[in-house]
Tab-separated table of C-alpha atoms in Angstrom:
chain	number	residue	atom	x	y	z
A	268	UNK	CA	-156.063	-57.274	34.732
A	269	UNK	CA	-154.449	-58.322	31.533
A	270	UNK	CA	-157.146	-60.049	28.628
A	271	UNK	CA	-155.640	-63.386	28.268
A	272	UNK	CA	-158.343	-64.526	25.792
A	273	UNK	CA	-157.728	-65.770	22.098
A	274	UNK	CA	-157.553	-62.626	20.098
A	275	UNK	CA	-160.509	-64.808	17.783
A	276	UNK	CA	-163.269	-66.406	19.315
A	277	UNK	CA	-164.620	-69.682	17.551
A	278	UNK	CA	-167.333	-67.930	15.946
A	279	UNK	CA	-164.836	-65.544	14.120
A	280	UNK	CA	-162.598	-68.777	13.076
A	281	UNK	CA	-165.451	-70.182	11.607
A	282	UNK	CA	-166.835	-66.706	9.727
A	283	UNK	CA	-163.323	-66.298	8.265
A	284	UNK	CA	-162.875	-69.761	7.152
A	285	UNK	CA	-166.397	-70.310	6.072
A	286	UNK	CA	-167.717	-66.587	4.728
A	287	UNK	CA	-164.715	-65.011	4.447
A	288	UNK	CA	-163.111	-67.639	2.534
A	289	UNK	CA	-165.563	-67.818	-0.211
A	290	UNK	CA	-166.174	-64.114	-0.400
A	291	UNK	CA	-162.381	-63.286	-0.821
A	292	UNK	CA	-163.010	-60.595	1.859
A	293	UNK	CA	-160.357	-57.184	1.837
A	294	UNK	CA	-159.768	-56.363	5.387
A	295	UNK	CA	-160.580	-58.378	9.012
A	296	UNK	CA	-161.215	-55.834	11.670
A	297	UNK	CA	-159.184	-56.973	14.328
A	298	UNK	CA	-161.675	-56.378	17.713
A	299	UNK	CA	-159.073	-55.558	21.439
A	300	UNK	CA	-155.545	-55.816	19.651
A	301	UNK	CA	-153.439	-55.854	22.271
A	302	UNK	CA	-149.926	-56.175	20.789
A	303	UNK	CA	-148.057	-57.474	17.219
A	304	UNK	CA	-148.226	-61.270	18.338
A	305	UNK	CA	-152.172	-60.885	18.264
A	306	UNK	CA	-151.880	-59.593	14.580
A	307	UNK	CA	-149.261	-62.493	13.602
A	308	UNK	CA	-152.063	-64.836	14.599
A	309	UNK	CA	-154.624	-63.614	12.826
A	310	UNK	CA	-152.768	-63.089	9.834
A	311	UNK	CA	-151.702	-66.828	10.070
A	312	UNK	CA	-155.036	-67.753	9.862
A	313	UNK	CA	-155.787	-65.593	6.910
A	314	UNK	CA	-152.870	-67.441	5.216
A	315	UNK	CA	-154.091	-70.919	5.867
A	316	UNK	CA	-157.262	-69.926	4.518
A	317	UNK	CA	-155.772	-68.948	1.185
A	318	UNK	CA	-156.949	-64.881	1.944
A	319	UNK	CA	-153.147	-63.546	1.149
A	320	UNK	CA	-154.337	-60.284	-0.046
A	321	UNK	CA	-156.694	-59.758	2.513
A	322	UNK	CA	-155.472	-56.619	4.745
A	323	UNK	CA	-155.572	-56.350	8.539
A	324	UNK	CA	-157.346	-53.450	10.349
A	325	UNK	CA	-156.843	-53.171	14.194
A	326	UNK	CA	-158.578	-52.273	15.792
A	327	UNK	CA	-157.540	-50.735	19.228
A	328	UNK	CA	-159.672	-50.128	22.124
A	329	UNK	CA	-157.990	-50.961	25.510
A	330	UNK	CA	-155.160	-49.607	27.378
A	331	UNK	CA	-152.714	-52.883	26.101
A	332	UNK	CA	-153.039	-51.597	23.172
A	333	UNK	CA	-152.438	-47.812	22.921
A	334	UNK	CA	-149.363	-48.942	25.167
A	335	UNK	CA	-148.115	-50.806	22.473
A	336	UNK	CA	-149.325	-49.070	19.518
A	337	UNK	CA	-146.111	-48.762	17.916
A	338	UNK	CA	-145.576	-52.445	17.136
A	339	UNK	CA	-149.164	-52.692	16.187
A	340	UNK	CA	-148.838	-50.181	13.755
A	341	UNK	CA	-146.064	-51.763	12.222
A	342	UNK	CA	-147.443	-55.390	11.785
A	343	UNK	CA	-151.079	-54.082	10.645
A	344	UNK	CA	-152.279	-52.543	7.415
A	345	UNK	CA	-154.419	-50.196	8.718
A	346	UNK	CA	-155.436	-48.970	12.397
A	347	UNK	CA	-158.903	-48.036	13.868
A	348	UNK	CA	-159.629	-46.106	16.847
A	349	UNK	CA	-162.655	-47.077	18.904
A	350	UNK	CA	-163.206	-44.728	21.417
A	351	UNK	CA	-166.189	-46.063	22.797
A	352	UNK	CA	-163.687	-49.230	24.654
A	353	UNK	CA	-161.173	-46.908	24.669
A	354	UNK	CA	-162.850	-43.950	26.956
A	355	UNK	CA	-163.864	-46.471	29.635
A	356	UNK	CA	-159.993	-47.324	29.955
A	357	UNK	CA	-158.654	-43.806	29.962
A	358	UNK	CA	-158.750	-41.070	31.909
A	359	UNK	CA	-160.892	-38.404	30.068
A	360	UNK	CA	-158.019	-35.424	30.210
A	361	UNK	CA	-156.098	-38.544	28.860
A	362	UNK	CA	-157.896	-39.676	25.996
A	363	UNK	CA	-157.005	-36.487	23.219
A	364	UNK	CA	-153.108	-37.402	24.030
A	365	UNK	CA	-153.917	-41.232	23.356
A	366	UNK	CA	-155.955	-40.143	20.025
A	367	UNK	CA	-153.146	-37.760	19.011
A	368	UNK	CA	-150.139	-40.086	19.401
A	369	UNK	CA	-151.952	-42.966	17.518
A	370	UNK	CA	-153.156	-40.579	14.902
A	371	UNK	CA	-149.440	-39.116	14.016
A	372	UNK	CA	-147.922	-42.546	14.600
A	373	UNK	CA	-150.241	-43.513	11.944
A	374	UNK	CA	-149.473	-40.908	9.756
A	375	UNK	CA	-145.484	-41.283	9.662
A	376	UNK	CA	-146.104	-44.974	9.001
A	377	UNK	CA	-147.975	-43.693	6.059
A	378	UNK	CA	-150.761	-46.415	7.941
A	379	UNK	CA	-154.321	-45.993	6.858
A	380	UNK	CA	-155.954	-44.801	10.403
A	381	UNK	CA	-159.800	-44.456	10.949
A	382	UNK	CA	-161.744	-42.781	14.107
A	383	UNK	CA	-165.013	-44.091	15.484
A	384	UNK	CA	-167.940	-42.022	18.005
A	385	UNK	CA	-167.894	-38.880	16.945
A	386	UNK	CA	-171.601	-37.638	16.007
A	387	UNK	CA	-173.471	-39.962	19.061
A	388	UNK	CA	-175.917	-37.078	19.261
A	389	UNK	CA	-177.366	-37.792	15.451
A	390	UNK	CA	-178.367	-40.981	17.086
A	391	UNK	CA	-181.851	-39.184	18.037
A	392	UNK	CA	-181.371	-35.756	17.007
A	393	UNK	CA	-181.051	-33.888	13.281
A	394	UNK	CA	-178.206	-31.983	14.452
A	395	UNK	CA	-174.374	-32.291	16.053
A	396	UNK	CA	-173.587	-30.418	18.827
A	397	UNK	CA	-170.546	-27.561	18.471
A	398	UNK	CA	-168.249	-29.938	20.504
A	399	UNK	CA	-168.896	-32.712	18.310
A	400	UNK	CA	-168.360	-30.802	15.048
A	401	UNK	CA	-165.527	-29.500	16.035
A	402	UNK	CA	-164.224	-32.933	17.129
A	403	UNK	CA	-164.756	-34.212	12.878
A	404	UNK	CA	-162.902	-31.268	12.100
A	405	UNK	CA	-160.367	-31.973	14.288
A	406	UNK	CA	-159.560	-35.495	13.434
A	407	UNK	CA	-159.608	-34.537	9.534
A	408	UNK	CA	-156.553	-31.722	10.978
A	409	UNK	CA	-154.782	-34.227	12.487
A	410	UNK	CA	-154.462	-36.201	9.611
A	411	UNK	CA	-156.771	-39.043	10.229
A	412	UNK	CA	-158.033	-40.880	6.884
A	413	UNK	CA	-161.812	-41.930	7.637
A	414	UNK	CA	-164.640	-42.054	10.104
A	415	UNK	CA	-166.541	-44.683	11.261
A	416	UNK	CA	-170.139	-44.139	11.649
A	417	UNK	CA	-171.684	-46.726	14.162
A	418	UNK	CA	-174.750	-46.395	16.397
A	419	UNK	CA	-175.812	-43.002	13.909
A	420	UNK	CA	-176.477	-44.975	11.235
A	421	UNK	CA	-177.241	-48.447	11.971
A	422	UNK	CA	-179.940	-47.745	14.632
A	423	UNK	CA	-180.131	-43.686	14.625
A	424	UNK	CA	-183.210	-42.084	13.061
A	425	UNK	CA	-181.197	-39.643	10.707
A	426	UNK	CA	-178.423	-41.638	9.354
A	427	UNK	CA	-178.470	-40.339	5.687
A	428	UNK	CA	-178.452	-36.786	7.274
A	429	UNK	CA	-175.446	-38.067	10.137
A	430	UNK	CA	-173.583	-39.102	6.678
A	431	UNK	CA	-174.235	-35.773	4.968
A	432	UNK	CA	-173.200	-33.792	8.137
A	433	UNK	CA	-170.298	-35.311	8.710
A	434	UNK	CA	-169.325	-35.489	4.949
A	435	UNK	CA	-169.804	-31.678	5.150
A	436	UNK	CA	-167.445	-30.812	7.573
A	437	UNK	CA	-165.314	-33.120	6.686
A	438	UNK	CA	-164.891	-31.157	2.708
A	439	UNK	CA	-164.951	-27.708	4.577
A	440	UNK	CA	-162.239	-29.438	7.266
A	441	UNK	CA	-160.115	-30.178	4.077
A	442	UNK	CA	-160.246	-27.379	2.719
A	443	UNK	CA	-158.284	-25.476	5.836
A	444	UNK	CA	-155.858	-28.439	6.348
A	445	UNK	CA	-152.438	-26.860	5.770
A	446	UNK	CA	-150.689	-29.252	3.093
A	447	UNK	CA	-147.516	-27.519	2.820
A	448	UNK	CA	-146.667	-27.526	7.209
A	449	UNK	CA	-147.656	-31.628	7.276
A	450	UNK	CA	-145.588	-32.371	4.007
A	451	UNK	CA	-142.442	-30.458	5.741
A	452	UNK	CA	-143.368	-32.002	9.392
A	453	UNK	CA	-142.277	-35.473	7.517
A	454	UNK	CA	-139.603	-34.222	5.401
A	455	UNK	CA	-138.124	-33.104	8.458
A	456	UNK	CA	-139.199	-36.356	10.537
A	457	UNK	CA	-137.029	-38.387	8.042
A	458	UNK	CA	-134.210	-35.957	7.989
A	459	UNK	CA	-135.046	-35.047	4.246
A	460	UNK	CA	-133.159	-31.665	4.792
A	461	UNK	CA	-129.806	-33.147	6.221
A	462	UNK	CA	-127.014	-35.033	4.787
A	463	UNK	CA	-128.484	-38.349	5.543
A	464	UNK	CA	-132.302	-38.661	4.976
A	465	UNK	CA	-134.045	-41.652	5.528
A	466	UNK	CA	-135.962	-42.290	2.579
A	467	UNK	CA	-136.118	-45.398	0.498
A	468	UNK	CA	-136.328	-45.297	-3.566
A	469	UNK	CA	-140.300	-45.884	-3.925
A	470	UNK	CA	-140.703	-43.015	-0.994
A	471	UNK	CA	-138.363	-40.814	-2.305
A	472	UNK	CA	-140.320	-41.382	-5.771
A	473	UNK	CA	-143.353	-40.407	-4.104
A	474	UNK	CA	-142.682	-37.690	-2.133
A	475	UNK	CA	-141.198	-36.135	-5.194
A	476	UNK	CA	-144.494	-36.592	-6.801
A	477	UNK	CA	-146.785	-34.902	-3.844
A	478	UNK	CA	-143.955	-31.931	-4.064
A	479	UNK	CA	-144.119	-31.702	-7.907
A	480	UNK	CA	-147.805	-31.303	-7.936
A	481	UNK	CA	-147.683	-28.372	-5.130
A	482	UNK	CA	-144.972	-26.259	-7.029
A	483	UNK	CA	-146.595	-26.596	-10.367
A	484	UNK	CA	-150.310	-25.881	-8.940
A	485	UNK	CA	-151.284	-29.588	-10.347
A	486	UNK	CA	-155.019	-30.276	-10.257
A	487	UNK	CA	-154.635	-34.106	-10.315
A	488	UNK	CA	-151.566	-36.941	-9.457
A	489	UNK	CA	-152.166	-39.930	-11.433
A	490	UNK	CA	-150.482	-42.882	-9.497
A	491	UNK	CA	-149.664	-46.507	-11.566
A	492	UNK	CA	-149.279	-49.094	-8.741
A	493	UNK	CA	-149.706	-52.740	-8.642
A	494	UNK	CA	-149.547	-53.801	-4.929
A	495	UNK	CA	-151.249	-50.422	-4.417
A	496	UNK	CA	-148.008	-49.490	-2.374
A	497	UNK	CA	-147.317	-46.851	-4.613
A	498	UNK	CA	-150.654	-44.774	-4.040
A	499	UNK	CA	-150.165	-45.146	0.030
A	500	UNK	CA	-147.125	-44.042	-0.260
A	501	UNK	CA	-148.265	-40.710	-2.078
A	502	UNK	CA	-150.599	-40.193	-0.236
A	503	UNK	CA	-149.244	-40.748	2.817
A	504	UNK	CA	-147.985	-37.389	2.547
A	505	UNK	CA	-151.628	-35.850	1.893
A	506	UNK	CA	-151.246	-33.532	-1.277
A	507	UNK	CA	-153.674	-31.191	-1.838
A	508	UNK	CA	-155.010	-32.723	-5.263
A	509	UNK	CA	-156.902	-35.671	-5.216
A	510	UNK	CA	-154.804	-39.068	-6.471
A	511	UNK	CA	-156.139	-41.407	-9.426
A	512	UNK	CA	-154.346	-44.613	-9.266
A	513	UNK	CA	-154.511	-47.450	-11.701
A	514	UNK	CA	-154.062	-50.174	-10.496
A	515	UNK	CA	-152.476	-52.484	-13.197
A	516	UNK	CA	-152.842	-56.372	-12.842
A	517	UNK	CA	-150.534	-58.705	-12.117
A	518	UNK	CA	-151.143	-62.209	-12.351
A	519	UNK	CA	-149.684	-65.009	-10.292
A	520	UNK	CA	-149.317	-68.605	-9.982
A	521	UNK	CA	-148.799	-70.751	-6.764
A	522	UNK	CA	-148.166	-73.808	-8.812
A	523	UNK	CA	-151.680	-75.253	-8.566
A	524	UNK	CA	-153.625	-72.275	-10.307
A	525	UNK	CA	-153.874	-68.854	-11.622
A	526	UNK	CA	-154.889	-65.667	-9.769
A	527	UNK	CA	-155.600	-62.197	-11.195
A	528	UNK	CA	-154.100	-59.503	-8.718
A	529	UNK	CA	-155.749	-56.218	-8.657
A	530	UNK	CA	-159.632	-56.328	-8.290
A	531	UNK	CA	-158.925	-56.773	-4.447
A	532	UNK	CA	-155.849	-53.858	-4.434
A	533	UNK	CA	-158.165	-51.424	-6.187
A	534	UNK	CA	-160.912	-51.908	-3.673
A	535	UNK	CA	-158.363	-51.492	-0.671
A	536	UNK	CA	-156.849	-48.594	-2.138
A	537	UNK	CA	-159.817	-46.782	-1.166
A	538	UNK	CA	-159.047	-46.592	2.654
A	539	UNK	CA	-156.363	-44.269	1.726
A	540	UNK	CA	-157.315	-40.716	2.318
A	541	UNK	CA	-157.494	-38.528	-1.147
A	542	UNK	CA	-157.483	-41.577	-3.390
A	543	UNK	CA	-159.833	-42.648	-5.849
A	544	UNK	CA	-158.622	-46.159	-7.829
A	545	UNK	CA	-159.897	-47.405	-11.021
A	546	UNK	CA	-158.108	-50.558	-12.996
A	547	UNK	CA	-156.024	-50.810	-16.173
A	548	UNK	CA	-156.881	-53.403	-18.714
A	549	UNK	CA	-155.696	-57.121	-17.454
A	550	UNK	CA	-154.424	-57.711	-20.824
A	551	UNK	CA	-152.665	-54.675	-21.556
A	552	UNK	CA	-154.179	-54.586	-24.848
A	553	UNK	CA	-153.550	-51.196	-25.443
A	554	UNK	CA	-150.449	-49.449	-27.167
A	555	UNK	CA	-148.027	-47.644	-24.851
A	556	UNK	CA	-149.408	-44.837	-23.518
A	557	UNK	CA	-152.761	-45.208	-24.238
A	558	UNK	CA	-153.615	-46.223	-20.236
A	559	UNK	CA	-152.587	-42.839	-19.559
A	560	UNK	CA	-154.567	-41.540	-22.175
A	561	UNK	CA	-157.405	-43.057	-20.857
A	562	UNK	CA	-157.155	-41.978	-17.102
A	563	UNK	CA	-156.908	-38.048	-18.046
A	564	UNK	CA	-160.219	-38.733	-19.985
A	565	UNK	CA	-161.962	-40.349	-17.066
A	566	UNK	CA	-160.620	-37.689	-14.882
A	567	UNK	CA	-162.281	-34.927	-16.982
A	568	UNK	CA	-165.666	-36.865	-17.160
A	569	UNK	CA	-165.588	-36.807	-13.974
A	570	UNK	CA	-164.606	-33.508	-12.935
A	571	UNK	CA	-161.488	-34.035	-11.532
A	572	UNK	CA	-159.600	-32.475	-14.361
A	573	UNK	CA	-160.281	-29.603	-17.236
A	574	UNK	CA	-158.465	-29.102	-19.947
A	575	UNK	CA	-155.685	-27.033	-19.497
A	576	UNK	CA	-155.190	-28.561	-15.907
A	577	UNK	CA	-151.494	-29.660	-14.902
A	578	UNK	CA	-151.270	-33.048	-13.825
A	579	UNK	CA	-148.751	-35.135	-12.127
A	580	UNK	CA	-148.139	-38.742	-13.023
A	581	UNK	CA	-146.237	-41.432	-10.867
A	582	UNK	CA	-145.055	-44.771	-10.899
A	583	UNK	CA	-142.536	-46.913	-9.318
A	584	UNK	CA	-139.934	-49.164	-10.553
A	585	UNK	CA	-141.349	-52.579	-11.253
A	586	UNK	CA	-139.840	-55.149	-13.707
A	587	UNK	CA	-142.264	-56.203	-17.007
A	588	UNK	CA	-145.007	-53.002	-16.645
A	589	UNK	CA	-142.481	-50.354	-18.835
A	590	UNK	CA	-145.207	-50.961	-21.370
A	591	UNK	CA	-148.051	-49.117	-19.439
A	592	UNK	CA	-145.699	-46.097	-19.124
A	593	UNK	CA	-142.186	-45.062	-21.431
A	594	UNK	CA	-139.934	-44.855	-18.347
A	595	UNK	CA	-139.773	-47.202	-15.573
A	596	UNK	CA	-139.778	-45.209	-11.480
A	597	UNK	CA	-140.645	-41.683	-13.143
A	598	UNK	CA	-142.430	-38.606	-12.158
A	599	UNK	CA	-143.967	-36.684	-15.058
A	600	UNK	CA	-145.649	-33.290	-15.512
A	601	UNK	CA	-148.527	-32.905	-18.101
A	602	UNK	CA	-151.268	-31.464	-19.140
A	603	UNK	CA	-154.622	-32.292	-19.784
A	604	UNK	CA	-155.070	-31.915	-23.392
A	605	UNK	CA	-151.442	-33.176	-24.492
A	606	UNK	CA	-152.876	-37.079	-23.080
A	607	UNK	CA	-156.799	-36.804	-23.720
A	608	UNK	CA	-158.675	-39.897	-26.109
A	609	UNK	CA	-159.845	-38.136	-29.216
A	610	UNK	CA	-163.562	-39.056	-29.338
A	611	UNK	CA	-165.980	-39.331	-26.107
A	612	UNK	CA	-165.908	-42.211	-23.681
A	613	UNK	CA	-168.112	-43.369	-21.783
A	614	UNK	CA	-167.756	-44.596	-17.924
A	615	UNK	CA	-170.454	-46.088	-16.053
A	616	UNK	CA	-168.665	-47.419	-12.959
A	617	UNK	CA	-166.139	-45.988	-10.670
A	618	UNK	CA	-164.115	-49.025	-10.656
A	619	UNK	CA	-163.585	-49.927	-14.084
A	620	UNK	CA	-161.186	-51.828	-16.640
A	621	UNK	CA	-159.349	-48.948	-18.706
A	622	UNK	CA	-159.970	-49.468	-22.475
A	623	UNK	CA	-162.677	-51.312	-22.650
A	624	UNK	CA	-164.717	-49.436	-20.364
A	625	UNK	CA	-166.424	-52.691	-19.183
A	626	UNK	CA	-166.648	-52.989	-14.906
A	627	UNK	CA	-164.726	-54.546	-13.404
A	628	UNK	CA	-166.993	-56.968	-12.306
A	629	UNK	CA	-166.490	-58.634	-15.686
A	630	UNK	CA	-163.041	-60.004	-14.524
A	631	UNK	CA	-164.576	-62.018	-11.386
A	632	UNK	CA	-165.473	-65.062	-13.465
């Protein structure tokens, strides 16, 4: 029997509109989406609301919606499986080919794509059975970007030890995840090694970057994105070094006021698998180049980089930012101590402004 119910009930109206509103939320978890037309409604809502940078998550848990997947996929920001729904509608020698087609559907949509139930044991015991460590590896192999801890944490007895577990496999699970196979599996998907690939300019941009930093051994890929389309777009294709992306903020006007784009991009950026985004100065007071100078030495602070390291550096065409790198839509190959700041800095939050160092909760005023 087909759910003929509102996608959102009045209580979620009123906790977007009311809490949501005033807390400038980043994504709405969209509970049973059934098909694109649910996502169009909640996204209209969002709109009226004034949340235009808030990001959609379905989330899909009934038949109706792994049956139309597709066109959820390409109307939502982001996708999460809940298998808990999701098992009680499928067949159980059904549910892996379900969980496989929306995970690679995901992927080649370069769509954000998270995975819930998958430790219930920690609930009330220390330890995961084999089956269900296996299953986290599995999921991190087929490309999925995050799990979702549920009933482990919020009412288990061991949920810092569930996190720790499944944070464990999942580094060891990365580790054995062959880079080079998925990178070709969507070169070939968009016909990258015929006559007529299917690749637009930012993609092509991108995918050049993730291939740079495999042929040159590169221990980092700095991404500069705005919109934060730029860093899903690398990482869609899941290099094997970790991306940086500064975000650098754009400010806009609807005619009535002033908004400062970028707090909320940065935050998002962070459902992206392999990406860890910190922000660029709102004012760009800083002399060209000097951004970039800035990220390498963050980078080494915190480990990511050491001097000597090869890094990759990426960023998209976009009219009025030349001035945070020399060329416009470039990929670059450095090094480490060719772009490092010549005295110590200091960084006390992951999120931060480039340059002045301050967080970035100083630009929320």
């Amino acid at each position: 029997m087909r759910n003929e119910a509102p996608i959102l009930a009045d209580t979620d109206l009123a906790a977007i509109r009311q809490w949501g509103s005033a807390n400038k939320i980043d994504y709405v978890s969209v509970s049973f989406t059934r098909n694109a037309a649910d996502m169009a409604v909640v996204r209209q809502v969002l709109d009226s609301c004034g949340l235009h940078q808030t990001r959609m998550m379905a989330k899909i848990e009934n038949l109706e919606g792994i049956l139309n997947s597709d066109e959820i996929i390409e109307v939502s920001d982001s996708v999460l499986m809940s298998r808990g729904n999701l098992g009680i509608c499928l067949d159980a020698e059904k549910m892996f080919l379900a969980q496989k087609k929306l995970l690679r559907a995901c992927n080649l949509a370069g769509k954000p794509v998270m995975v819930t139930r998958v430790v219930d044991t920690m609930t009330d015991a220390p330890r995961p059975t084999r089956a269900e460590a296996t299953d986290v590896a599995n999921l991190v192999l087929d490309g999925a970007d995050g799990i979702l801890l549920g009933s482990e944490t919020f009412r288990g007895k061991y949920p810092v030890q569930t996190v720790q577990t499944v944070l464990a496999i999942c580094k060891q699970s990365e580790l054995c995840f062959d880079n080079q196979s998925y990178y070709r599996s969507l070169m070939e998907y968009f016909g990258c090694y015929t006559l007529h690939p299917n690749l637009g300019k930012r993609e092509a941009l991108a995918s050049s970057a993730v291939r740079a930093a495999a042929k040159i051994n590169a221990a980092l890929i700095i991404v500069f994105t705005v919109t934060g389309q730029t860093a899903r777009l690398v990482a869609k294709y899941k290099p094997a070094s970790p991306i940086l992306t500064v975000v650098c903020p754009d400010i806009k006007s609807d005619g009535l006021k002033w908004t400062l784009m970028g707090e909320v991009q940065a935050r998002q950026c962070l459902l992206y698998r392999g990406v860890l985004p910190i922000m660029a100065d709102p004012d760009f007071a800083l002399p060209g180049g000097a951004i970039l100078d800035y990220a390498i030495s963050y980078a080494k602070q915190v480990g990511m980089v050491r001097s000597g390291d090869k890094v990759v550096v990426s960023q998209c065409p976009r009219t009025g930012y030349s001035d945070v790198m020399e060329e416009a839509g470039v990929v670059k190959l450095i090094t480490v101590d060719d772009h490092i700041m010549p005295s110590p800095v200091r960084f006390n939050h992951p999120l931060f402004v480039i340059g002045s160092m301050d967080p970035l909760m100083k630009h929320q005023d």
